[in-house]
CSV table of C-alpha atoms in Angstrom, one decimal:
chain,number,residue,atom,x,y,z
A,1,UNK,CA,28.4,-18.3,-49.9
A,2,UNK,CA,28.5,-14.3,-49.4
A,3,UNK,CA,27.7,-12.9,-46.2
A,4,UNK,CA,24.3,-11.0,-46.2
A,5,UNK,CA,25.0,-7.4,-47.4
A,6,UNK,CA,23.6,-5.5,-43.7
A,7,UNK,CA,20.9,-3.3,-43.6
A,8,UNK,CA,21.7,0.4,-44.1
A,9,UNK,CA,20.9,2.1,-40.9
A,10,UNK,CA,19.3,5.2,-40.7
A,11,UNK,CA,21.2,8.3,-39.6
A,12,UNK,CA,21.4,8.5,-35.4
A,13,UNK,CA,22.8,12.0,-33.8
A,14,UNK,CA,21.5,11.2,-30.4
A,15,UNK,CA,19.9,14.4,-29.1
A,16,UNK,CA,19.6,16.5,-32.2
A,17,UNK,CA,17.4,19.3,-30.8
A,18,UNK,CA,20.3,19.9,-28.2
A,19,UNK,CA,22.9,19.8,-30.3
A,20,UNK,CA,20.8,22.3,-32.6
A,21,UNK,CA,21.0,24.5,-29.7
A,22,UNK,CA,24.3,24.2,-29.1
A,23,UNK,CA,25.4,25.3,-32.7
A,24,UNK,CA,23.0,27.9,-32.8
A,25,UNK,CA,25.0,29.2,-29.6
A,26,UNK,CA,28.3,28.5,-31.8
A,27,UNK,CA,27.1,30.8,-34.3
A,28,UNK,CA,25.6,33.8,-32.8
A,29,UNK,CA,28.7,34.0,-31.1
A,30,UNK,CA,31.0,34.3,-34.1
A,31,UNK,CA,28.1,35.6,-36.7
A,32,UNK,CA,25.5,37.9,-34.8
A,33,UNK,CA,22.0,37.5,-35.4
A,34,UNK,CA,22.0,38.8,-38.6
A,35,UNK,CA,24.9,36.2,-39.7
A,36,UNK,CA,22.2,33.5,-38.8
A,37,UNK,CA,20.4,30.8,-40.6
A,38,UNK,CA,19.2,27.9,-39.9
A,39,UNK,CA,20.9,26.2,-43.3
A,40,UNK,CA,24.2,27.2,-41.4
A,41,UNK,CA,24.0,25.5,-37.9
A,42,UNK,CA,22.3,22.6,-40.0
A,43,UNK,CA,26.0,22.7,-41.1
A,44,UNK,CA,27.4,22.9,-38.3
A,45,UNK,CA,25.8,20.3,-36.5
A,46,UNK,CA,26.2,17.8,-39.8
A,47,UNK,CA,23.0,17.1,-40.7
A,48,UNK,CA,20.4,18.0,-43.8
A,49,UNK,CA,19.6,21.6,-44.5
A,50,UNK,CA,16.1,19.7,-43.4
A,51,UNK,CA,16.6,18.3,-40.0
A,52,UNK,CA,16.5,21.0,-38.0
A,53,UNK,CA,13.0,21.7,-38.7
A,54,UNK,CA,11.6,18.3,-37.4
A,55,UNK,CA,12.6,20.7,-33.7
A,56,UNK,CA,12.2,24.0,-35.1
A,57,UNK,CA,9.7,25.0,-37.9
A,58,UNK,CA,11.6,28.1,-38.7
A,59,UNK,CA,14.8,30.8,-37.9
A,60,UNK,CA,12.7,32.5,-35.0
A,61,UNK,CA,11.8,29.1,-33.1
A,62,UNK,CA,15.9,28.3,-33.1
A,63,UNK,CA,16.7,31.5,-32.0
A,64,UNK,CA,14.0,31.9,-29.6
A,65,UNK,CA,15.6,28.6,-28.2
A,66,UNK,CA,18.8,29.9,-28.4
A,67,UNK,CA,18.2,32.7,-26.3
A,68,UNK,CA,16.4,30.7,-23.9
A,69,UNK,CA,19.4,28.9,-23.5
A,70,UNK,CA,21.3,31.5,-22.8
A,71,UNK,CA,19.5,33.1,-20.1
A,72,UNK,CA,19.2,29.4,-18.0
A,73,UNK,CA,22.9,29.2,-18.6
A,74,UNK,CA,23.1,32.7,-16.7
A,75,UNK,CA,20.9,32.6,-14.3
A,76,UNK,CA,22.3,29.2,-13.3
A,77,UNK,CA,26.1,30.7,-12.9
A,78,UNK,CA,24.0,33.3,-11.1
A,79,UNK,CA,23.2,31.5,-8.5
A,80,UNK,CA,26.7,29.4,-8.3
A,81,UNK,CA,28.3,32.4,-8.1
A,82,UNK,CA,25.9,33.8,-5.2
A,83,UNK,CA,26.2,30.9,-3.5
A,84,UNK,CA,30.2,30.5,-3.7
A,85,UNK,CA,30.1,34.3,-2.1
A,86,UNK,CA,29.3,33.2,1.0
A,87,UNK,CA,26.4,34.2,3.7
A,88,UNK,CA,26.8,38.1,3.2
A,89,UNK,CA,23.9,38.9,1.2
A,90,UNK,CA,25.6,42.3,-1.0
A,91,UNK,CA,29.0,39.6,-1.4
A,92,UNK,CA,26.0,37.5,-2.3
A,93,UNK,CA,24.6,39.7,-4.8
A,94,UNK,CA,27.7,41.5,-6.1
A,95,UNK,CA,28.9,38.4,-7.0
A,96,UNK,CA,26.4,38.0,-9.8
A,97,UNK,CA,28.1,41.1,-11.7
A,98,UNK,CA,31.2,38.7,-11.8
A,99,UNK,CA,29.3,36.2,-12.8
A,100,UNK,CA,27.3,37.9,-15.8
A,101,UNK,CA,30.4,39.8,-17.4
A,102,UNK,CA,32.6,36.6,-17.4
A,103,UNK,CA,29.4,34.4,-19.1
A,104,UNK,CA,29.5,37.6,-22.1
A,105,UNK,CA,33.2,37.5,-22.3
A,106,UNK,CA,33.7,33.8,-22.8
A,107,UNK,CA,30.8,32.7,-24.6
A,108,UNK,CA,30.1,36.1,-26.5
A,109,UNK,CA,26.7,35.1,-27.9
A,110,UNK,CA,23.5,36.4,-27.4
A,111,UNK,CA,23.4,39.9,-26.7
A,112,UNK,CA,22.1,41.2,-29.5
A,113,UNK,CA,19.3,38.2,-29.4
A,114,UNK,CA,18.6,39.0,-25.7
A,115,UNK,CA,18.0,42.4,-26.0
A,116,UNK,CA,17.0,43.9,-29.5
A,117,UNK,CA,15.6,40.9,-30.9
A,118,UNK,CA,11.7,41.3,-30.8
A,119,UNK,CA,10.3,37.8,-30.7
A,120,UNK,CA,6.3,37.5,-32.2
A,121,UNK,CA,4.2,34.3,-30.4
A,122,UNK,CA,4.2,31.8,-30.3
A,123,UNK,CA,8.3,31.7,-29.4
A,124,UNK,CA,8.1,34.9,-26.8
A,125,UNK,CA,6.7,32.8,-23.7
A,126,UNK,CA,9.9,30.7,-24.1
A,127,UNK,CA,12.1,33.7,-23.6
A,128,UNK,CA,9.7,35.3,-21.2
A,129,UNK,CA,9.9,31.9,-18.8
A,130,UNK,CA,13.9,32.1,-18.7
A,131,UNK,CA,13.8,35.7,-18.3
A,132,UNK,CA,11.5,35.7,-15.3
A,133,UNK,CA,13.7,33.0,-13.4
A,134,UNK,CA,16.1,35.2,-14.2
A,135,UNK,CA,14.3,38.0,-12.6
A,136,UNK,CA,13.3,36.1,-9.1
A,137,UNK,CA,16.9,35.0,-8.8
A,138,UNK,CA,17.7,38.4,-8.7
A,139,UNK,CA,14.7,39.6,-6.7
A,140,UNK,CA,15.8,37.3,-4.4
A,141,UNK,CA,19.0,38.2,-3.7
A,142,UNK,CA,17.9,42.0,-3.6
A,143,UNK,CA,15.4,41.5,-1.4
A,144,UNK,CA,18.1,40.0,1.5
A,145,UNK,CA,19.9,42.7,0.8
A,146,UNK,CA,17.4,45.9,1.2
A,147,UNK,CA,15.3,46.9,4.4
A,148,UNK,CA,12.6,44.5,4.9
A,149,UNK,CA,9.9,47.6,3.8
A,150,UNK,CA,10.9,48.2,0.6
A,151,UNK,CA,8.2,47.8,-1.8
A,152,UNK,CA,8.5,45.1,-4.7
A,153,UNK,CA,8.6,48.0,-6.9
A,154,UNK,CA,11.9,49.7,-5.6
A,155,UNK,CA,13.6,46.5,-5.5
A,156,UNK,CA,12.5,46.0,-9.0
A,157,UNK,CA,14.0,48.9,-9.8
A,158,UNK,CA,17.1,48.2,-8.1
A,159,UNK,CA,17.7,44.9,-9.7
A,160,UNK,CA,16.9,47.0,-13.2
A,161,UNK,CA,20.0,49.3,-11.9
A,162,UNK,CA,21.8,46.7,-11.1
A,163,UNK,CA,21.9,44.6,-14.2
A,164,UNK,CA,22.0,47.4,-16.3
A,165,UNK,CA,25.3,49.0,-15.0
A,166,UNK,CA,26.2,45.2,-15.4
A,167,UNK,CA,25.5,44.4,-18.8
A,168,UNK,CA,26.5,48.5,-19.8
A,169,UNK,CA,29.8,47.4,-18.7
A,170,UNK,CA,30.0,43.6,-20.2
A,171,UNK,CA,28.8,44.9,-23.2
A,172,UNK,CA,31.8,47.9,-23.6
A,173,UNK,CA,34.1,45.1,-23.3
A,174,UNK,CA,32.6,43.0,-25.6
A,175,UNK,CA,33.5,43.8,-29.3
A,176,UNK,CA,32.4,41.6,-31.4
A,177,UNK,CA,36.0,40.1,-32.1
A,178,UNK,CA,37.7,38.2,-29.5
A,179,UNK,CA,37.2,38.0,-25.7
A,180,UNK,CA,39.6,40.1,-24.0
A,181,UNK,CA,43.0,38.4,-22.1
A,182,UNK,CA,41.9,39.7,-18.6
A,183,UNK,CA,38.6,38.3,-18.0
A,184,UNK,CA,39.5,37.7,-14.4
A,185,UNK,CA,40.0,41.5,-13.9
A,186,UNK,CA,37.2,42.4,-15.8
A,187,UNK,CA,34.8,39.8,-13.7
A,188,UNK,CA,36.2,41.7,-10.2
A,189,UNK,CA,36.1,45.2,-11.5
A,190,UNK,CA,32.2,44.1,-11.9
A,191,UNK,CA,31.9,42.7,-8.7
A,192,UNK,CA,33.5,46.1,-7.1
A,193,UNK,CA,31.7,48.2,-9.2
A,194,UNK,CA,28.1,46.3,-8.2
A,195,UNK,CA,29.2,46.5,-4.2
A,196,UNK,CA,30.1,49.9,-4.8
A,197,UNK,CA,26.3,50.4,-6.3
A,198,UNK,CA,24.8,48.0,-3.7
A,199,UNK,CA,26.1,50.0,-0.6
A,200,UNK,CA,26.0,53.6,-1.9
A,201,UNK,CA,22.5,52.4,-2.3
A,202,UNK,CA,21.8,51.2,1.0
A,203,UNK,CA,23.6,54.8,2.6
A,204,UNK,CA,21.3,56.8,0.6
A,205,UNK,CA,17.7,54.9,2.0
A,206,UNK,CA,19.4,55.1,5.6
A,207,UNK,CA,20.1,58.8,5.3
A,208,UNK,CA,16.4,59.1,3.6
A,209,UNK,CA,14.8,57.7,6.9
């Protein structure tokens, strides 16, 4: 007597949503946003052109979690980094410079998502969460480094420098192709050129006093 034929089993990809994002992340990185689809990191990831949407109901939702992603990924070496620099709060904080140009160099995805791409609700909240822990890491770490009276405004402002000058320089690096050789030099030139900020800063508020 035959053995009973087994039942088929239905298709299992343990954390699909995750590995969505991951794809997604695979993508923007070689394609841009505008080389995105959602039939493409359905590809990617080896599932139907219609899985993805049992997580995401369209193209904005993924790349609204893409981008989401991105900035916790950041903000997380952010910190690592900061805290790796030791006690000294503009080491502390010029580390993060390093820390931000090595993340675009190596993953080189996301920039044009994180900064030109207007997100419509409901997906904005999801990047606007990320991007305010973002924000208070930084705060934070500007705030040790400035005179205890300066307003939340001017350190505000001086985090917007800072990250700016940042990404201005990550991004000139970045073209699009490959990631350059010297990503080591490229992280410490950042971190020199942010202390360089960070003090010059300082000089000018104690000669302003």
């Amino acid at each position: 007597m035959s053995s009973p034929t087994p039942p088929k089993r239905g298709y299992h990809h343990g954390d699909l949503r995750a590995e969505l994002i991951r794809e997604g992340l695979a993508l923007l990185a070689e394609s841009g946003v505008a080389g995105f689809s959602v039939a493409k990191v359905a590809v990617r990831a080896g599932v139907s052109s219609a899985a993805p949407y049992r997580h995401f109901p369209d193209r904005e939702a993924l790349l609204a979690a893409c981008a989401a992603a991105i900035l916790s990924d950041i903000t997380d070496l952010l910190v690592e980094a900061a805290e790796r620099a030791g006690p000294e709060p503009v080491d502390r904080l010029a580390a993060t410079a390093g820390a931000y140009t090595r993340y675009v160099l190596e993953h080189r995805a996301g920039l044009d998502l994180l900064y030109s791409y207007d997100f419509a609700e409901p997906n904005r909240p999801t990047i606007q969460e990320q991007s305010r822990r973002l924000t208070a890491v930084l705060m934070r770490l500007a705030s040790d480094v400035l005179p205890t009276d300066t307003s939340w405004a001017d350190t505000a402002d001086f985090v917007y420098v800072h990250l700016s000058t940042t990404h201005g320089y990550a991004s000139l690096l970045f073209n699009g192709t490959r990631p350059p050789q010297d990503v080591d030099d490229h992280a410490a030139r950042a971190v020199t050129a942010a202390r360089d900020h960070i003090t010059g800063r300082l000089l000018r508020l104690r000669d302003a006093r």
